[in-house]
Coordinates of N, CA and C and ligand atoms in Angstrom, one line a residue:
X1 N 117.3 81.8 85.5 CA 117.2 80.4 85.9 C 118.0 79.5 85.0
X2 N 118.8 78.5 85.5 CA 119.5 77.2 84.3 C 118.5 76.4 84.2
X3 N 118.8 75.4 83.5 CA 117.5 74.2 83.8 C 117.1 74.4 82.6
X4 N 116.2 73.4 82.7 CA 115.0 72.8 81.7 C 113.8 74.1 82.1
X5 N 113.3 74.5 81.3 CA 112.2 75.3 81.0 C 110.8 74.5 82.1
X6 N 110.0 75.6 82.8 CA 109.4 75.1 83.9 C 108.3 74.1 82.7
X7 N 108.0 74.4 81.9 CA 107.4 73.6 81.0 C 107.8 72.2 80.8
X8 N 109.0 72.1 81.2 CA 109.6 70.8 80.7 C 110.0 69.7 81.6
X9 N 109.7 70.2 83.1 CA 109.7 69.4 84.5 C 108.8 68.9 84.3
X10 N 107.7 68.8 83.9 CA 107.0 67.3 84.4 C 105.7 68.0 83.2
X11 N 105.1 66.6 82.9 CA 104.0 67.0 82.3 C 102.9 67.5 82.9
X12 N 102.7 67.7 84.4 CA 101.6 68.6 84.9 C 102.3 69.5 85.8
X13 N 101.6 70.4 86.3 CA 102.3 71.4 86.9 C 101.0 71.3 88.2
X14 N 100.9 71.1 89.2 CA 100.1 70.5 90.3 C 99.6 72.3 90.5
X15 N 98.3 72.8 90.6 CA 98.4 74.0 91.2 C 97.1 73.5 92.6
X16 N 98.5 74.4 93.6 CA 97.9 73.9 94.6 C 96.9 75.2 95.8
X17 N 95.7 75.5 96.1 CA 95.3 76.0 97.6 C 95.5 75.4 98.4
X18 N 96.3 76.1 99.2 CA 96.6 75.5 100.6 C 95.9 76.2 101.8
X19 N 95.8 76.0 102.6 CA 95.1 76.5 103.8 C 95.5 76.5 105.0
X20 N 96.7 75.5 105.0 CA 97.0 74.9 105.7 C 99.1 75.0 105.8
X21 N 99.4 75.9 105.9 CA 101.1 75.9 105.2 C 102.1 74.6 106.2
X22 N 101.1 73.9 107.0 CA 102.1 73.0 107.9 C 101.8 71.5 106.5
X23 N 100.4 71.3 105.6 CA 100.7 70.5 104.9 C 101.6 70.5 103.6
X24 N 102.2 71.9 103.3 CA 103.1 72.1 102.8 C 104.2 71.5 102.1
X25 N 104.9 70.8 102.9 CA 105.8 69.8 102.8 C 106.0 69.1 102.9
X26 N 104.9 68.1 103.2 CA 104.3 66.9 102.6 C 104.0 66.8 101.5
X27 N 102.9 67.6 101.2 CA 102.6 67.8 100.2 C 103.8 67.7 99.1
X28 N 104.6 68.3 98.8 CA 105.6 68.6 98.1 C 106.3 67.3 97.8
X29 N 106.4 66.7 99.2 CA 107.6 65.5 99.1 C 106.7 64.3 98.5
X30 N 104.9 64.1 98.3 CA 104.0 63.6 97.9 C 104.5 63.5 96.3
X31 N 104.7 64.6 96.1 CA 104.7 65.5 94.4 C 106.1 64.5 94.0
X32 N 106.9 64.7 94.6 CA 108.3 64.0 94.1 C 108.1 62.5 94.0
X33 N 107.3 62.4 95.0 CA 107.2 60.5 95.2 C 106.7 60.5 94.3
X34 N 105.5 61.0 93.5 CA 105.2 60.4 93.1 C 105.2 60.8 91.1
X35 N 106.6 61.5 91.0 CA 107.2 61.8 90.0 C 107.1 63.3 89.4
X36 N 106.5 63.6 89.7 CA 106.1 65.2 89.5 C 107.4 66.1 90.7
X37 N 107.8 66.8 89.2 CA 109.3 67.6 90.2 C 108.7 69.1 90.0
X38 N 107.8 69.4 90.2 CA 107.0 70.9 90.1 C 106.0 71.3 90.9
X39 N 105.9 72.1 91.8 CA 104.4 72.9 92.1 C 104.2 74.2 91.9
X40 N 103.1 74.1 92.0 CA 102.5 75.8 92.0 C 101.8 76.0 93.2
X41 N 102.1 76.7 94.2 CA 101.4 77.0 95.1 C 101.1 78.8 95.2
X42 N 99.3 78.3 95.0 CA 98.5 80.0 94.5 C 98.6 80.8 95.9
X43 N 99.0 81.9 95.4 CA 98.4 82.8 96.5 C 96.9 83.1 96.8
X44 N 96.4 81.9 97.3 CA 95.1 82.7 97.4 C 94.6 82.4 99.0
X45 N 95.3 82.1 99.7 CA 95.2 81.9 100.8 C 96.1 83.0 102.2
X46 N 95.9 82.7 103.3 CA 96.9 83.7 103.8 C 98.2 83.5 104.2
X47 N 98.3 82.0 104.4 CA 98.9 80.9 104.8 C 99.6 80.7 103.3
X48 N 99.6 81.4 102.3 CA 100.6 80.9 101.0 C 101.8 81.1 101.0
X49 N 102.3 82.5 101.2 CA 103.6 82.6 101.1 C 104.1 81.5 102.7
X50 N 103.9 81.2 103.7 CA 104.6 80.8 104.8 C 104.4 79.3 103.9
X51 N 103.6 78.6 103.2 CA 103.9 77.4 102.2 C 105.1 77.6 101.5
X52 N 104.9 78.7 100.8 CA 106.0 78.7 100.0 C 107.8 78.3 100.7
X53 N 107.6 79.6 101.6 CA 108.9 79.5 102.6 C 109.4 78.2 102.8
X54 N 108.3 77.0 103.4 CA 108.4 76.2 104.1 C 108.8 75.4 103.1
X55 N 108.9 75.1 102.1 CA 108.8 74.1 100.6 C 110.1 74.5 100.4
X56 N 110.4 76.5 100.2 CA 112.1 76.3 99.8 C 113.0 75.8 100.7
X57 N 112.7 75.8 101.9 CA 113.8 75.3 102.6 C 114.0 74.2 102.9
X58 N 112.6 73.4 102.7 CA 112.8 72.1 103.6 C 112.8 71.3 102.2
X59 N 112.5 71.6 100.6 CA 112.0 70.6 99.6 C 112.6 71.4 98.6
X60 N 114.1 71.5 98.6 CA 114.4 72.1 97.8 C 114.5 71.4 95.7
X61 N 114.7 70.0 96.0 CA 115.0 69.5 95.4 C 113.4 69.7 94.3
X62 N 112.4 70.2 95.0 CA 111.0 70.5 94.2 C 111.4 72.1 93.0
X63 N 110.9 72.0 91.7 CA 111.1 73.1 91.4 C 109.9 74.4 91.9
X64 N 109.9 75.3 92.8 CA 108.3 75.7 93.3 C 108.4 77.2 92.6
X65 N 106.9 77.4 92.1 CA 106.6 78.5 91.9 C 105.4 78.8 92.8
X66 N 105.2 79.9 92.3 CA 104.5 80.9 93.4 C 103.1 81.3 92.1
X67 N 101.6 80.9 92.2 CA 100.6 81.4 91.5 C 100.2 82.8 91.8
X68 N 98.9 82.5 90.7 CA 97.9 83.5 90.9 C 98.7 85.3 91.5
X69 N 99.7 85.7 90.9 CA 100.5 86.4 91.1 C 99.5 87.7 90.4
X70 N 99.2 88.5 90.9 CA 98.6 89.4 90.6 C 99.0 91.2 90.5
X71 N 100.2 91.3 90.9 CA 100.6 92.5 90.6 C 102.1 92.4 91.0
X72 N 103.0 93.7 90.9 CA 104.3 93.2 91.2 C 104.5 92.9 92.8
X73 N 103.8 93.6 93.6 CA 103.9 93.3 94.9 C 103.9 92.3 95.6
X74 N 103.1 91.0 94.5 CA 102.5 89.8 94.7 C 104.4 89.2 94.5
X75 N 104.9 89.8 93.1 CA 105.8 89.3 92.6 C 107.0 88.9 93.8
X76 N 107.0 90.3 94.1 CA 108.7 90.7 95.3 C 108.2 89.4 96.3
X77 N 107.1 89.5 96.9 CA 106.8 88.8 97.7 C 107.2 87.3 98.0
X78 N 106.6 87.1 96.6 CA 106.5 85.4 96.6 C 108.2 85.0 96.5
X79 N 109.0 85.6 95.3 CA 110.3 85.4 95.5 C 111.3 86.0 96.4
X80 N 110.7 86.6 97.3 CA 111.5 86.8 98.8 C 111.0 85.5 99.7
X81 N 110.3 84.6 99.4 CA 109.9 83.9 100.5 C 110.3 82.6 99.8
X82 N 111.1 82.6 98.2 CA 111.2 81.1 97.8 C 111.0 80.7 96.4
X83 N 110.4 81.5 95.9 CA 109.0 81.2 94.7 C 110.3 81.2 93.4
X84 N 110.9 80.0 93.1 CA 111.7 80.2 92.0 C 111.1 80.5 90.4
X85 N 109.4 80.3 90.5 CA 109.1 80.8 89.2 C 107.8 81.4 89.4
X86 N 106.6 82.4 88.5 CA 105.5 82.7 89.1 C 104.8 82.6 87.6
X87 N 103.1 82.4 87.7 CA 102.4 82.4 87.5 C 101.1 83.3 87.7
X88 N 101.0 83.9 86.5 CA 100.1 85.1 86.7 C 98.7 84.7 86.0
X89 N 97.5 84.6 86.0 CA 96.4 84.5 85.7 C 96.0 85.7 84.2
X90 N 97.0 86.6 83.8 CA 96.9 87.2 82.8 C 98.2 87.8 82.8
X91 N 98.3 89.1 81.8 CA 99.6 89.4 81.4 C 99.7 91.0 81.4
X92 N 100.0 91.3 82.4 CA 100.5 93.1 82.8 C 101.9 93.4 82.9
X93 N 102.1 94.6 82.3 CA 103.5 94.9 82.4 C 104.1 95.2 83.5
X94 N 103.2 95.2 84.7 CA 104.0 95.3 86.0 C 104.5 94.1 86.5
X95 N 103.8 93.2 86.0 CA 104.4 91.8 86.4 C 105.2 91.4 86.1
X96 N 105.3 91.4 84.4 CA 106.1 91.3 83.6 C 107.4 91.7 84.3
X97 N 107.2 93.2 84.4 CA 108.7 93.9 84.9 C 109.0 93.3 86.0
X98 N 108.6 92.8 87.2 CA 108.8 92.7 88.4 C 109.2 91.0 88.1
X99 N 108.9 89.9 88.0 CA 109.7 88.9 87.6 C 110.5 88.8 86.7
X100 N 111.0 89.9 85.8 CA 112.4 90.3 85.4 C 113.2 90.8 86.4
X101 N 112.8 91.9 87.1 CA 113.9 92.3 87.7 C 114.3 91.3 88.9
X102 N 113.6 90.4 88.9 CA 113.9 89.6 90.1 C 114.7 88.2 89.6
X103 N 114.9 88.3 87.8 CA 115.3 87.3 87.3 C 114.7 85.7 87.4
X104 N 113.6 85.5 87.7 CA 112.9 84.6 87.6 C 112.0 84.0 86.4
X105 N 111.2 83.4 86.0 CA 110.8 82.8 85.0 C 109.0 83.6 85.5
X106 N 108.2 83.7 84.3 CA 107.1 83.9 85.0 C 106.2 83.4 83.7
X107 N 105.1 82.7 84.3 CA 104.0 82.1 83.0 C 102.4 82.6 83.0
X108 N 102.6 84.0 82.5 CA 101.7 84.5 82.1 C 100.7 84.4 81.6
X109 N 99.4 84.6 82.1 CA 98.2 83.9 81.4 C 97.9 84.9 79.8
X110 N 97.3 84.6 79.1 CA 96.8 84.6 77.6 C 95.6 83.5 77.5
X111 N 94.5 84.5 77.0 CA 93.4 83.7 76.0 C 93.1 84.0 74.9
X112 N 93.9 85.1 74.5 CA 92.8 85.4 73.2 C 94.9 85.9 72.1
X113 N 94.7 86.0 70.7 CA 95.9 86.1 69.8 C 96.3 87.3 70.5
X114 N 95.5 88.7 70.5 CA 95.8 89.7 70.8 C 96.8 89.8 72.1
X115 N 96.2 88.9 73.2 CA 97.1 88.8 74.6 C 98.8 88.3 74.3
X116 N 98.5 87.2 73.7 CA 99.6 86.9 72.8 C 100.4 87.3 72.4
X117 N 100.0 88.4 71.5 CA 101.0 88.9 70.5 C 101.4 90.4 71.4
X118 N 100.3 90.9 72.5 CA 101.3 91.7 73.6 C 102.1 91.3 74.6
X119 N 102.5 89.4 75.1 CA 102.9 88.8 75.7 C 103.9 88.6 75.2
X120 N 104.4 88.7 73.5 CA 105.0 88.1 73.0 C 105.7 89.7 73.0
X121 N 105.4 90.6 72.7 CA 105.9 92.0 72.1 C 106.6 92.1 73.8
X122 N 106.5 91.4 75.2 CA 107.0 92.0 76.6 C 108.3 91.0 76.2
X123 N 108.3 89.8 75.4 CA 109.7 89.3 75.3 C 109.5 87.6 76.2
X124 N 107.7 87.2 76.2 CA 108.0 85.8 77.1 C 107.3 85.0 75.4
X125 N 107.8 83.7 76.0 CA 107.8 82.9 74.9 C 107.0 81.9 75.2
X126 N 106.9 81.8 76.9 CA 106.5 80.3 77.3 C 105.2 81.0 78.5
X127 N 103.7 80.4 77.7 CA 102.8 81.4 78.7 C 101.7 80.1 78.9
X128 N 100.7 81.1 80.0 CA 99.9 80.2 80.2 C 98.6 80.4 80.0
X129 N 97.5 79.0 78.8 CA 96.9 79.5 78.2 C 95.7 79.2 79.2
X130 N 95.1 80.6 79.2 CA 93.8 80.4 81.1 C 92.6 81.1 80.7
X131 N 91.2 81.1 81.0 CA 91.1 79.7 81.4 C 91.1 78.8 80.4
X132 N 91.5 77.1 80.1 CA 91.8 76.7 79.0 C 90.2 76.1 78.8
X133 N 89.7 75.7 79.1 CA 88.7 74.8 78.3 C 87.4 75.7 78.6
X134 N 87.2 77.0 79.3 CA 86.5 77.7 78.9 C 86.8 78.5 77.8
X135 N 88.1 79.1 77.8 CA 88.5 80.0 76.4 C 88.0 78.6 75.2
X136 N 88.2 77.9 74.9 CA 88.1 76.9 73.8 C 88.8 75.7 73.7
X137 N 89.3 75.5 74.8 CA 90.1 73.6 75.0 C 90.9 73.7 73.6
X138 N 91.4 72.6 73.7 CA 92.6 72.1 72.8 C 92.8 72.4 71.9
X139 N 91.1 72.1 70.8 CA 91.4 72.6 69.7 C 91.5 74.6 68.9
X140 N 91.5 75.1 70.1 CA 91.4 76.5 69.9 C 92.7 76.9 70.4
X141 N 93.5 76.2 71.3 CA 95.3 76.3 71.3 C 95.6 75.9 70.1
X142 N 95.2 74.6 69.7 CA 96.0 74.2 68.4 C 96.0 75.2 67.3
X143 N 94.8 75.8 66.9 CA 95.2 77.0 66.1 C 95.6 78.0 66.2
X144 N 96.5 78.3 67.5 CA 96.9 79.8 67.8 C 98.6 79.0 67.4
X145 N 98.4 78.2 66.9 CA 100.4 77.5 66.5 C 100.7 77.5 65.3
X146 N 99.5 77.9 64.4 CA 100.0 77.9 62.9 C 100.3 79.8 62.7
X147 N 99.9 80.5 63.2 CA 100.3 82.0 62.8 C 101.1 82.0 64.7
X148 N 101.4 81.8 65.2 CA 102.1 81.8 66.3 C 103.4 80.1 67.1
X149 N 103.9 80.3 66.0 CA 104.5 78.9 66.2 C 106.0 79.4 67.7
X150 N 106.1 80.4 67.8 CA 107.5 80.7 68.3 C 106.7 80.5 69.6
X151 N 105.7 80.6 70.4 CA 104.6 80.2 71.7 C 104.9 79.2 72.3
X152 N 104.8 78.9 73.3 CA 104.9 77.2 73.9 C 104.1 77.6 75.3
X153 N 103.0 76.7 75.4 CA 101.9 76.7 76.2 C 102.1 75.9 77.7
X154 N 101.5 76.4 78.7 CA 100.7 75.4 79.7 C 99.3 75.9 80.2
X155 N 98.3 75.4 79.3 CA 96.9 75.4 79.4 C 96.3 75.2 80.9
X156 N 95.7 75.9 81.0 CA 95.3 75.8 83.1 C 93.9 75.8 83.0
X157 N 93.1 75.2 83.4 CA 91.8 76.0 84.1 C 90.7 74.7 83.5
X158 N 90.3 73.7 83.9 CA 89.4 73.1 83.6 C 89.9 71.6 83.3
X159 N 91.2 72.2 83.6 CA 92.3 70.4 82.8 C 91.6 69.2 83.5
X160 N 91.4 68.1 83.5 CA 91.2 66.5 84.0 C 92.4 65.5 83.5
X161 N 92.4 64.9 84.1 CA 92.9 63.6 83.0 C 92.4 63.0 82.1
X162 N 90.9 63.3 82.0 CA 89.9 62.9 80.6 C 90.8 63.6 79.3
X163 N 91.2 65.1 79.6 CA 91.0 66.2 78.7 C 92.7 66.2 78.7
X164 N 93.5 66.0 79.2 CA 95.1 66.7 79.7 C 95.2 66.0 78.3
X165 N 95.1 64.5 77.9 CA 96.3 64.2 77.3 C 96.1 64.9 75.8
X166 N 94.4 65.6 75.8 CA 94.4 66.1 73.9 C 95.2 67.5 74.3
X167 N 95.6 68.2 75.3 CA 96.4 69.2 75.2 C 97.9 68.9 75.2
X168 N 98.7 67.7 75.9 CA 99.9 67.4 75.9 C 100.0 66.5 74.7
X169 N 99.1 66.5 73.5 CA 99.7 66.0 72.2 C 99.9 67.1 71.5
X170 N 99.7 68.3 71.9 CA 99.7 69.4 70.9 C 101.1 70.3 70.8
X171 N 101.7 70.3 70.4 CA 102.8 70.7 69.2 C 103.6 72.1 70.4
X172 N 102.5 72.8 70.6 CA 102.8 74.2 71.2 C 102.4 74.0 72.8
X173 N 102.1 72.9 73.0 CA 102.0 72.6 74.6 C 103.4 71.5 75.3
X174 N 103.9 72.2 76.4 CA 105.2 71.9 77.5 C 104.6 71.1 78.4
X175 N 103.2 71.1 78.8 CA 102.5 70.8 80.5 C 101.5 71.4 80.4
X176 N 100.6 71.1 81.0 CA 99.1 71.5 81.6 C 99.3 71.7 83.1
X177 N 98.6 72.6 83.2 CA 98.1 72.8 84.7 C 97.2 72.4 85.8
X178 N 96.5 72.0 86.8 CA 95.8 71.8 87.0 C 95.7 71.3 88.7
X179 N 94.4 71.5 89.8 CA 94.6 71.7 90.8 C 93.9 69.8 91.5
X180 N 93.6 69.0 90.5 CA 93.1 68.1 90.4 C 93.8 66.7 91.3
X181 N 95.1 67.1 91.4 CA 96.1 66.1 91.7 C 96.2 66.3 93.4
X182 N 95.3 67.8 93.7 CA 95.7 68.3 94.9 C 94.1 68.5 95.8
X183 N 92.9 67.7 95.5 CA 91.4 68.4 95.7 C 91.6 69.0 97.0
X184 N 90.6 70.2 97.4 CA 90.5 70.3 98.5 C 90.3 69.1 99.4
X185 N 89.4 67.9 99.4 CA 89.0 67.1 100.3 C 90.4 66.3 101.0
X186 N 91.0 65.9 99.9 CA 92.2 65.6 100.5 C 93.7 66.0 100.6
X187 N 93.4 67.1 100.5 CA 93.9 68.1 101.6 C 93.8 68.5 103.3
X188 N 92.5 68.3 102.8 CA 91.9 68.9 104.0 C 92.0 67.0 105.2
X189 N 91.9 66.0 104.5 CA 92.4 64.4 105.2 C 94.3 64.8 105.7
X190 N 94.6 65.7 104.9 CA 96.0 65.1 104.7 C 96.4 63.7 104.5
X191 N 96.1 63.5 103.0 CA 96.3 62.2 102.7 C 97.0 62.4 101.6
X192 N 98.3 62.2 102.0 CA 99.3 62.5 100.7 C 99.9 61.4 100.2
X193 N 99.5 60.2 100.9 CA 99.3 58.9 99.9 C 98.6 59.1 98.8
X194 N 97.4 59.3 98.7 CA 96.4 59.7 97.7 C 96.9 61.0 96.7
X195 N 97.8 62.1 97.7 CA 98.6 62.9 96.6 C 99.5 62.4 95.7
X196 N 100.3 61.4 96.3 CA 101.3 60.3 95.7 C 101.1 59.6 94.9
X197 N 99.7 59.2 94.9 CA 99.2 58.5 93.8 C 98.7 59.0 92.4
X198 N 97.9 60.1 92.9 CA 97.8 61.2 91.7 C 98.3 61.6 91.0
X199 N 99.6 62.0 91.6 CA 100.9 62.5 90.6 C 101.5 61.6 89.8
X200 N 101.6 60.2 90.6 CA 101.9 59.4 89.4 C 100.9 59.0 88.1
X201 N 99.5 59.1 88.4 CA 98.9 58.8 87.4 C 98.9 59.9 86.9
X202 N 98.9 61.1 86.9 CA 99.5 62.4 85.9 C 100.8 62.5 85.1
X203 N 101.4 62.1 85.8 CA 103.1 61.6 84.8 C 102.9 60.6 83.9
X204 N 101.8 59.7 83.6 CA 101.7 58.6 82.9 C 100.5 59.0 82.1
X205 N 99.8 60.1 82.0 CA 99.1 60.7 80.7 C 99.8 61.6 79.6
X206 N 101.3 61.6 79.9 CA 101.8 61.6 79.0 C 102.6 60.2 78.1
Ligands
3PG301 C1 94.5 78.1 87.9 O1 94.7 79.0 88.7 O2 95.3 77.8 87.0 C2 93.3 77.4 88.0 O3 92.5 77.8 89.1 C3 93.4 75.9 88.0 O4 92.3 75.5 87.4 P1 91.5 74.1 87.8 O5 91.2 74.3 89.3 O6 90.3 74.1 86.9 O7 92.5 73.0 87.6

């Protein structure tokens, strides 16, 4: 991929359940309105990849990855349907290998130094630290930067906007994660006014 590092598109990375793949691109075009040039949309639905699809073709100008990627099969998948970067909830070498060969970007989850330093030994530099505020919130990233400085983070799993901005002051953190900008409820309204608005107040906690 050229570009700025998916870390470096926006200070949150929106991760979205969808249920619904016709809200898809609204959704998306919500995310731009309202300054956020990134989503994640998880596989955890059945309806995810036809989101995905629908996002590359109609919203291209969004950078989209493809979550919760869980083995390589997940991988081929998501980037046959669009998924310019993926997101994996931990760090296996099948994954590993399979968004290599597909030449894409992939932000592999890590909680603990050990994951790390075999995240780091597969050759990724830019991972994702999950779950974050159950593994130990901000200040438990902060000390994985003084014996691990070459790292650069997007903490996922528990983020708010109470909590985002002590992880986007931290040294070894790109962006946070987080599915907050996207709730189920309004989702489920299709109110992507209300998405619109969220994203902008996420862009402005940094
Ligand atoms: C993820 O997959 O990164 C998390 O489910 C997002 O966590 P959150 O719902 O606590 O923001």
């Amino acid at each position: 991929m050229t570009g700025p590092s998916v870390l470096d598109v926006s200070p949150v990375i929106p991760v979205v359940v969808l249920d619904d793949a016709q809200a898809a691109v609204p959704l998306a075009r919500a995310l731009l309105a309202g300054g956020i040039g990134v989503v994640e949309l998880t596989l955890r639905t059945t309806t995810a990849l036809d989101a995905v699809r629908a996002v590359a073709t109609e919203v291209p100008e969004i950078l989209l990855g493809a979550g919760t990627v869980t083995c390589a099969e997940d991988a081929a998948r998501a980037v046959d349907a669009g998924a310019q970067f993926l997101v994996s909830p931990g760090t296996t070498r099948a994954v590993v290998e399979a968004a290599r060969s597909r030449d894409v970007p992939l932000l592999a989850g890590v909680a603990t130094p050990s994951e790390a330093l075999l995240a780091l030994e597969m050759g990724l530099h830019e991972l994702k630290f999950f779950p974050a505020e159950q593994a130990g919130g901000a200040a438990y990233l902060a000390a994985l930067r003084s014996p691990l400085p070459q790292l650069r983070f997007c903490p996922t799993g528990g983020i708010t906007p109470a909590n985002a901005p002590g992880y986007l002051a931290l040294a070894n953190v790109g962006c946070v994660g987080g599915s907050w900008i996207t709730p189920p409820d309004v989702l489920a309204r299709r109110d992507f006014g209300r998405v619109e608005e969220l994203a902008r107040a996420a862009v402005a906690l940094r």
